[in-house]
mmCIF file of C-alpha atoms (C1' of nucleotides) in Angstrom:
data_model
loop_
_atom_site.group_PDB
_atom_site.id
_atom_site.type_symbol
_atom_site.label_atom_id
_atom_site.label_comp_id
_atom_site.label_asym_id
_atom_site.label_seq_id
_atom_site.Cartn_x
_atom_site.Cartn_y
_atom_site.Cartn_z
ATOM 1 C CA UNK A 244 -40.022 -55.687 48.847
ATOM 2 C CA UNK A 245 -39.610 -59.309 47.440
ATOM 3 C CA UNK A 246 -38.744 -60.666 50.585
ATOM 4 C CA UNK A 247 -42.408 -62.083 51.640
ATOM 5 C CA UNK A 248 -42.169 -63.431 47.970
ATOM 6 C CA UNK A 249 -44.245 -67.003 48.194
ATOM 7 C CA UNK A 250 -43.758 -68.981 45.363
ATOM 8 C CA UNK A 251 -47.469 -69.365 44.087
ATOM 9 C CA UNK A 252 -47.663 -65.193 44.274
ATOM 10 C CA UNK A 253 -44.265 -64.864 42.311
ATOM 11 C CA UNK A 254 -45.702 -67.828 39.900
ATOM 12 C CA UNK A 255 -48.813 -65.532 38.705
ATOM 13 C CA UNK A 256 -46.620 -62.400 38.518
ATOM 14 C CA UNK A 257 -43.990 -64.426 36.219
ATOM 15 C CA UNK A 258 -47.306 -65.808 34.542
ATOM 16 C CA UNK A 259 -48.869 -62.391 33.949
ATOM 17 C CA UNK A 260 -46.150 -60.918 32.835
ATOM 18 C CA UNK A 261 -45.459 -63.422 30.121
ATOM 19 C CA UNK A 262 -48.939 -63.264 29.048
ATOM 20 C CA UNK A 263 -48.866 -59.210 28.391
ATOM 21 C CA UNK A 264 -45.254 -59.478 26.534
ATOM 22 C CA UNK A 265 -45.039 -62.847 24.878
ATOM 23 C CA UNK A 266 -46.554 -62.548 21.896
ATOM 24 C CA UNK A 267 -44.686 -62.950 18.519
ATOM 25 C CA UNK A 268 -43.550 -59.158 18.240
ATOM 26 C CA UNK A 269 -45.367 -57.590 21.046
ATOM 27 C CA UNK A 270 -41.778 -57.284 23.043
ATOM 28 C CA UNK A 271 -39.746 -55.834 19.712
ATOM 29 C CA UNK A 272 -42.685 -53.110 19.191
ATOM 30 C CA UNK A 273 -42.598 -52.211 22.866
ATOM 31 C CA UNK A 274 -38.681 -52.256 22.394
ATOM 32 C CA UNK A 275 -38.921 -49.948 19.819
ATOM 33 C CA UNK A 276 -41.642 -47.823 21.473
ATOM 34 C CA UNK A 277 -39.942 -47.245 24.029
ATOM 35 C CA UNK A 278 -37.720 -44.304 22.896
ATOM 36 C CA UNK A 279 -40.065 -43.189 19.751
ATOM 37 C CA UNK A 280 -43.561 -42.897 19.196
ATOM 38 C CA UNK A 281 -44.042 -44.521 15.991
ATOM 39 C CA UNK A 282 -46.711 -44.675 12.935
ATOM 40 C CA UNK A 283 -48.260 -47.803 11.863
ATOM 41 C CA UNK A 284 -45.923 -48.140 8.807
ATOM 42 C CA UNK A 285 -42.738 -47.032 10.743
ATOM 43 C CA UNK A 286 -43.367 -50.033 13.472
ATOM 44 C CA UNK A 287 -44.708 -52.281 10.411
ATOM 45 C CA UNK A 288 -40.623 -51.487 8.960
ATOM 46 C CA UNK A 289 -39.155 -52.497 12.374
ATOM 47 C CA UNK A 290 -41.069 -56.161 11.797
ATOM 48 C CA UNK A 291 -41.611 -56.454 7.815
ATOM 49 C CA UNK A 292 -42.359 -60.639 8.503
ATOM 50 C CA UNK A 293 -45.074 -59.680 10.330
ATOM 51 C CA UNK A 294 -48.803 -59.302 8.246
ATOM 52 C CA UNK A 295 -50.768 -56.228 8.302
ATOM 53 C CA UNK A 296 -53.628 -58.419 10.048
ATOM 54 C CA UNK A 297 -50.476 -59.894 12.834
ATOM 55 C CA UNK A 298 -49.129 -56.378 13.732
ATOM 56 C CA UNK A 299 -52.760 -54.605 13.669
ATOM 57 C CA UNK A 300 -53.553 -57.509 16.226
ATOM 58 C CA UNK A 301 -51.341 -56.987 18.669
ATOM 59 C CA UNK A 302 -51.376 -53.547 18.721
ATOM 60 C CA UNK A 303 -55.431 -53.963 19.146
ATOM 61 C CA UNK A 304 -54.104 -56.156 22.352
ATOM 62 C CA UNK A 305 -51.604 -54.149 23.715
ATOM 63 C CA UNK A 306 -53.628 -50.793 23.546
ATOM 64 C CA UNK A 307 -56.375 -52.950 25.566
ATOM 65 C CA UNK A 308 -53.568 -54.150 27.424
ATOM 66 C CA UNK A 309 -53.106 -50.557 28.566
ATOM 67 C CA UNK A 310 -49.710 -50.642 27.423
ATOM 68 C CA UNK A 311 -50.115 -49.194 24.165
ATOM 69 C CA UNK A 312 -51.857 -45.708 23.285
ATOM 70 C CA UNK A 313 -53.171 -45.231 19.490
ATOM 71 C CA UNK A 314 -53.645 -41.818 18.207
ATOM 72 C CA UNK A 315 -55.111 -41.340 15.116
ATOM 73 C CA UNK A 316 -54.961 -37.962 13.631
ATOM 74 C CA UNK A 317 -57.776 -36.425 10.986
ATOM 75 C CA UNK A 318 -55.992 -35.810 8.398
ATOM 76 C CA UNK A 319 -55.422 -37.224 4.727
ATOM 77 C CA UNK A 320 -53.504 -39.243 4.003
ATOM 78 C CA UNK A 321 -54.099 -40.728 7.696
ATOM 79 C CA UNK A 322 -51.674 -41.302 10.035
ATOM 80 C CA UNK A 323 -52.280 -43.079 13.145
ATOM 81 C CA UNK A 324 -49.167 -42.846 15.871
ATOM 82 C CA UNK A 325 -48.527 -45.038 18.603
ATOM 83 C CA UNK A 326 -46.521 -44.987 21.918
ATOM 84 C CA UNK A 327 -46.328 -46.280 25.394
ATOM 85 C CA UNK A 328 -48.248 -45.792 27.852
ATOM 86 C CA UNK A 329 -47.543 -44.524 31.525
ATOM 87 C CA UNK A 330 -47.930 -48.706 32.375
ATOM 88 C CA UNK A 331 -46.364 -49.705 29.191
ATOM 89 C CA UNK A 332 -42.858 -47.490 30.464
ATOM 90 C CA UNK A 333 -42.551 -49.187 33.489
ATOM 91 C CA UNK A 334 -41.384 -52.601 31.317
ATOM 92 C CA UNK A 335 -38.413 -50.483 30.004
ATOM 93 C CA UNK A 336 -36.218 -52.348 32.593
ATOM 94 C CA UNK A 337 -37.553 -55.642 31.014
ATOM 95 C CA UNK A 338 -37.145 -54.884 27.495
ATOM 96 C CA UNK A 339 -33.598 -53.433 28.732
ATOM 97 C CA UNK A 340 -32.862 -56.842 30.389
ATOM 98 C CA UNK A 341 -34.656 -58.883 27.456
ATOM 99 C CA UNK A 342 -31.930 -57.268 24.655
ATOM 100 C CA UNK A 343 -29.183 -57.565 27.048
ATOM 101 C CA UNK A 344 -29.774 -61.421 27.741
ATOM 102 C CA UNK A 345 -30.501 -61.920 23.885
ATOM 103 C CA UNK A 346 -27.649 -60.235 22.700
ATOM 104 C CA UNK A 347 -24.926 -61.983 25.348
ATOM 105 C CA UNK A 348 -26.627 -64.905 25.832
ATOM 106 C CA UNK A 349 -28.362 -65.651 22.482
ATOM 107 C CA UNK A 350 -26.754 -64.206 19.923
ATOM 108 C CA UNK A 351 -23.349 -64.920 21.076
ATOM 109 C CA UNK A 352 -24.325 -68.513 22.109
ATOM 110 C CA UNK A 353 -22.145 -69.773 18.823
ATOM 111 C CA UNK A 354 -19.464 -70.280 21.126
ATOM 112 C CA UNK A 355 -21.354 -71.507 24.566
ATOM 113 C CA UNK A 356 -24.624 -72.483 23.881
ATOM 114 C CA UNK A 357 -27.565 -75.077 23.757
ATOM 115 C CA UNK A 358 -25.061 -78.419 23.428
ATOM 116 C CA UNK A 359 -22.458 -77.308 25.720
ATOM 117 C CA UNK A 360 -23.231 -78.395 28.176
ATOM 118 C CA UNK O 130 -26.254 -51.781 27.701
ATOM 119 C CA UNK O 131 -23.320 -52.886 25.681
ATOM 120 C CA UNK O 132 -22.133 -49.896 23.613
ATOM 121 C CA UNK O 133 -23.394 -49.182 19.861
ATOM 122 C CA UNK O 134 -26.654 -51.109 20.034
ATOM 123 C CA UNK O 135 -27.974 -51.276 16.425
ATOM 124 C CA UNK O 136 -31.788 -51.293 16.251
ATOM 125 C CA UNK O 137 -32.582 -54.101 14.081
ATOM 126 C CA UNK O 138 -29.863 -56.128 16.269
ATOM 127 C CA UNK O 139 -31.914 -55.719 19.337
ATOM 128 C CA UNK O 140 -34.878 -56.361 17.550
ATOM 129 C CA UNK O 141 -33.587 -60.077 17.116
ATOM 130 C CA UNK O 142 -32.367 -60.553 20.270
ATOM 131 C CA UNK O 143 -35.612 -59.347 21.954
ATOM 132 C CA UNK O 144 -37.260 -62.074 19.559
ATOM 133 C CA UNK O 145 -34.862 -64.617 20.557
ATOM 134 C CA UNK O 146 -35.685 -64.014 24.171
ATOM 135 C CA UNK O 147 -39.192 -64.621 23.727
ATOM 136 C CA UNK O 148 -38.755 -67.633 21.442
ATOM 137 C CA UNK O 149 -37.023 -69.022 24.213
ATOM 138 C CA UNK O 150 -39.101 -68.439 27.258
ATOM 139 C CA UNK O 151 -42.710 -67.677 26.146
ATOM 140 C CA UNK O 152 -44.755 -70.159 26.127
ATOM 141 C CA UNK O 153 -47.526 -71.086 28.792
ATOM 142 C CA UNK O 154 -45.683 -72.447 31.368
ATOM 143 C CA UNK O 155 -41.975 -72.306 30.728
ATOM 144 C CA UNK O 156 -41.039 -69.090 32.477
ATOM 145 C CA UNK O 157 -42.758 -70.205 35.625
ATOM 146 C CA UNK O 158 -41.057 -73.206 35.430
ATOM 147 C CA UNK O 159 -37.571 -71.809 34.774
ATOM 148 C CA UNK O 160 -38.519 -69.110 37.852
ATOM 149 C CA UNK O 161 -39.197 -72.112 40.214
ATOM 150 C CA UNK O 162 -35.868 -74.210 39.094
ATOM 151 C CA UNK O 163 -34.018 -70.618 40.053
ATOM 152 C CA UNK O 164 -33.523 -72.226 43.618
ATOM 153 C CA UNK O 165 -33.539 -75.690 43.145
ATOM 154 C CA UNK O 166 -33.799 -78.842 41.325
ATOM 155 C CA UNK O 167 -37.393 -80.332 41.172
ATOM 156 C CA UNK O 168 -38.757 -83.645 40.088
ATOM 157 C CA UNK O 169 -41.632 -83.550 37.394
ATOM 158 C CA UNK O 170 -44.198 -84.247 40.099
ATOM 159 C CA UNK O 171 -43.043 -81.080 42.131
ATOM 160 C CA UNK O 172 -43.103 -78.860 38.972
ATOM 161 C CA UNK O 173 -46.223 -80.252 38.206
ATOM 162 C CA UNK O 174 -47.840 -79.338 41.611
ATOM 163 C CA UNK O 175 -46.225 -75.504 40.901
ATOM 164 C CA UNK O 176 -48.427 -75.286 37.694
ATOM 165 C CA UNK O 177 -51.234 -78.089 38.443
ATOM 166 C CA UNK O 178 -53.556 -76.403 34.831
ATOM 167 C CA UNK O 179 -50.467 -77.953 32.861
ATOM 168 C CA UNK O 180 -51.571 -81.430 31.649
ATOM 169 C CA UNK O 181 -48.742 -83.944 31.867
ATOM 170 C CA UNK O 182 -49.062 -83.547 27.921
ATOM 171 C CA UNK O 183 -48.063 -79.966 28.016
ATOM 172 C CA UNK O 184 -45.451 -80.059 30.929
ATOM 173 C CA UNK O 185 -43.265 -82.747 29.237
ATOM 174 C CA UNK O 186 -43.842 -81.113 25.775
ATOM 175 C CA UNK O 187 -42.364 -77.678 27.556
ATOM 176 C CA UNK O 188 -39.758 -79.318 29.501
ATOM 177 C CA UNK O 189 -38.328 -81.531 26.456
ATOM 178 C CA UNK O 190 -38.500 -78.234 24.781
ATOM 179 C CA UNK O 191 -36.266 -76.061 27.368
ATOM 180 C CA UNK O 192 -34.249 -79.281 27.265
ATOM 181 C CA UNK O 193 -33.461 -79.204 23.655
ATOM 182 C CA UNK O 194 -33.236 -75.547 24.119
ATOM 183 C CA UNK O 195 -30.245 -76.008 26.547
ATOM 184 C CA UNK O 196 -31.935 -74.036 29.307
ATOM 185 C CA UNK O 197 -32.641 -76.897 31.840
ATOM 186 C CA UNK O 198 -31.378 -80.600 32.164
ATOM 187 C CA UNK O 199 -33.222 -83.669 32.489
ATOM 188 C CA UNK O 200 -31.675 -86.379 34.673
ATOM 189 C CA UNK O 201 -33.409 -89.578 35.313
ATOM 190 C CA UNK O 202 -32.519 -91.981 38.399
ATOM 191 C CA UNK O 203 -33.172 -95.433 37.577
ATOM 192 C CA UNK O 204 -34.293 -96.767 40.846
ATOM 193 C CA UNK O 205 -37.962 -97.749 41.616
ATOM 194 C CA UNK O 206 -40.149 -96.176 41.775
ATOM 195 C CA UNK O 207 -39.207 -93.699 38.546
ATOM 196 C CA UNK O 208 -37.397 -90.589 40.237
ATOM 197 C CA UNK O 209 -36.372 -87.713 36.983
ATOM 198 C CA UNK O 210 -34.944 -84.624 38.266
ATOM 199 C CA UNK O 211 -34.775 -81.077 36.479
ATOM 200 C CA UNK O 212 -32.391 -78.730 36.411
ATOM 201 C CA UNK O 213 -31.196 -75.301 34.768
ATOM 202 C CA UNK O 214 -28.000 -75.593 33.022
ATOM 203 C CA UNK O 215 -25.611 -73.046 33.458
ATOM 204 C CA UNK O 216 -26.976 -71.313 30.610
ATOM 205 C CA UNK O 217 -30.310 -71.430 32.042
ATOM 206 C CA UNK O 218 -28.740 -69.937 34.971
ATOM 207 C CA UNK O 219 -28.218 -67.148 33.110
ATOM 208 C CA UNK O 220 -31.780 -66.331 32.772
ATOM 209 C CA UNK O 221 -31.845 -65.442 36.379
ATOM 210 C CA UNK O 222 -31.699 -61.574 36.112
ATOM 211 C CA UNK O 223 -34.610 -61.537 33.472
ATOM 212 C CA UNK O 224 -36.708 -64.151 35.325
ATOM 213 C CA UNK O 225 -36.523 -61.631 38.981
ATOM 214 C CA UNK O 226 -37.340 -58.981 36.541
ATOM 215 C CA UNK O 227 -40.054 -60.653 34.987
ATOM 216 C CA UNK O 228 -41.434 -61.804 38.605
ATOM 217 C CA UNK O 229 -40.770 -58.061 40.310
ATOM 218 C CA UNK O 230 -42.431 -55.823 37.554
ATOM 219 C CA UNK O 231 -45.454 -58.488 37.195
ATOM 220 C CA UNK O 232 -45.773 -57.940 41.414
ATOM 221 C CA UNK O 233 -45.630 -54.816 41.216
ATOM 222 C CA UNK O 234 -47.457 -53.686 37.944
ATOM 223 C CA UNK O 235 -49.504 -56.779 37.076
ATOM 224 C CA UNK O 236 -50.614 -57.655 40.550
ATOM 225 C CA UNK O 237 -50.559 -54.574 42.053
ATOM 226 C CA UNK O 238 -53.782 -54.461 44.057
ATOM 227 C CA UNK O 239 -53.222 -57.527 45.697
ATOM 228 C CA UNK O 240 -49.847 -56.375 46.044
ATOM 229 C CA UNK O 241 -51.083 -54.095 47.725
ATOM 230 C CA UNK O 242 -51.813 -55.268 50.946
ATOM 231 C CA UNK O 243 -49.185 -55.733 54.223
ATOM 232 C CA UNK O 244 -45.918 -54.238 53.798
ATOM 233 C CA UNK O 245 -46.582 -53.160 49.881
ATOM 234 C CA UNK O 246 -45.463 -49.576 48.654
ATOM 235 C "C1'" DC V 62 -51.840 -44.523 4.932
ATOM 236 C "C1'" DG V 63 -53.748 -47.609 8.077
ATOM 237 C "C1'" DG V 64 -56.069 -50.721 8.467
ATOM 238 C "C1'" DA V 65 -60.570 -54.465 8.345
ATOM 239 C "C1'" DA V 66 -62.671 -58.806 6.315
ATOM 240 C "C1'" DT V 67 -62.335 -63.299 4.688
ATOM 241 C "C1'" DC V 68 -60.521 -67.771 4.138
ATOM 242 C "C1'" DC V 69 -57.419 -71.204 5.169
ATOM 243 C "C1'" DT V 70 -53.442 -73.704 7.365
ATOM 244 C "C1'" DC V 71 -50.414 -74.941 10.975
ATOM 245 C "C1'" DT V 72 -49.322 -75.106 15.709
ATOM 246 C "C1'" DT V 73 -50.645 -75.188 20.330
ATOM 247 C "C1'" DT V 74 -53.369 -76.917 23.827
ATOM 248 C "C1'" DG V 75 -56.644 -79.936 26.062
ATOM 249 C "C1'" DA V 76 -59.016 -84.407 27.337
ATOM 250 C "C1'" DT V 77 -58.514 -88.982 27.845
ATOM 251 C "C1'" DA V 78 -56.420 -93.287 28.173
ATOM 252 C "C1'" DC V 79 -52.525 -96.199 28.704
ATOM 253 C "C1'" DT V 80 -47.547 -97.780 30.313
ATOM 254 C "C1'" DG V 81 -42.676 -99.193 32.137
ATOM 255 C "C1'" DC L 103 -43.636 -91.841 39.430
ATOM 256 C "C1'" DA L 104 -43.037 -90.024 35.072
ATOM 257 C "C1'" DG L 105 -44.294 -89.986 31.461
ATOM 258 C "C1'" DT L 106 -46.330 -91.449 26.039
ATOM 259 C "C1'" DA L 107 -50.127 -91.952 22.518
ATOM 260 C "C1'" DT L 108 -54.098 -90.431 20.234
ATOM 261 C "C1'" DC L 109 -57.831 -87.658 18.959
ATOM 262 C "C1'" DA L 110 -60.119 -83.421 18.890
ATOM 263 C "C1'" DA L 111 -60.650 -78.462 19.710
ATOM 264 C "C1'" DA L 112 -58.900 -73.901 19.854
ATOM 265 C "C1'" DG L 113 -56.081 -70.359 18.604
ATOM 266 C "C1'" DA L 114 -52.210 -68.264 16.254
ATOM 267 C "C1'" DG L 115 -50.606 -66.939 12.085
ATOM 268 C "C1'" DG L 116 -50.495 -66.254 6.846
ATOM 269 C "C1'" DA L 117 -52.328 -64.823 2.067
ATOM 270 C "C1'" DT L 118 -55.237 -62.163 -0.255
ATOM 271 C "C1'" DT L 119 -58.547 -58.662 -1.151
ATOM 272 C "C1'" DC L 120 -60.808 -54.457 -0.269
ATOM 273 C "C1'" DC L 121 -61.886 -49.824 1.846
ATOM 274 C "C1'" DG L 122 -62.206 -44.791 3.977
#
DNA sequence: CGGAATCCTCTTTGATACTG
DNA sequence: CAGTATCAAAGAGGATTCCG
């Protein structure tokens, strides 16, 4: 499919994709999403640093996103669960490739990193 | 995925990817300097919105970062190529990612025209 | 429990001008 | 060509308080 790849088509794609996922913890919620749905306090325990006003933020912009569906259930004391999204599955391979790099490439980079070279 | 992968492990890793290549323009960059080395002129025709402000604030960055090297000619006139290091290199798997699920997902009805699925 | 509202600060980004 | 310097604007992010 990427063979009639032009550069300023890729360029937007790379572009777009950034803008949807970067985002201080949008890509760890939609790590942890993607094998859970989770409640508002469960995801806020997976990213304590972030501020109730931070993480209801970009959960507001990821459901808009499309990536992101919120489901609030009527019941006391409330309890609101989100989860991905049809769209928001298909960055599993991302995420996938995002922890991978991090954990080789960033975690490890101790040994082999920024400096070496 | 490497074998016991601990939640809140991932979690940082995911964050340390997108400390390194969020921001506005540095994934596009990195995507273009896949295939070859460019001079600052060339990048900046590949993301011509960047003021030269922002595109040597991003590229010093990915320099200190270790991802991409700066190497300046001294002839007249002024001739500064960029390059990934090998540890930029290793971005490469992410970056295709990045640029193949934003074509496909992100893009998709303009995608969707000669040859798309 | 799951937020919203307010206020404030720090960083990012942009516009513009200048330089070796 | 390849930037730097400066000022100003915008936005991200944090701290705190309050509410259904």
């Amino acid at each position: 499919m990427p063979e009639q790849t032009e550069k300023g088509y890729d360029l937007c794609a790379v572009a777009g994709t950034i803008r949807l996922i970067s985002g201080k913890y949008k890509a760890v919620i939609l790590y942890h999403l993607m094998d859970e749905s989770l409640r508002y306090s469960e995801i806020h325990r997976y990213v304590p640093y972030a501020t109730d006003k931070m993480l209801a933020q970009q959960l507001r912009e990821m459901e808009k996103d499309g990536l992101i569906v919120r489901t609030v259930y009527p019941v006391v004391p409330p309890k609101t669960e989100y989860a991905l999204t049809e769209f928001g599955r298909t960055l599993r391979p991302l995420l996938l490739e995002m922890a991978k790099w991090g954990e080789t490439y960033f975690l490890k980079e101790k040994a082999a990193g920024p400096g070496a070279e």
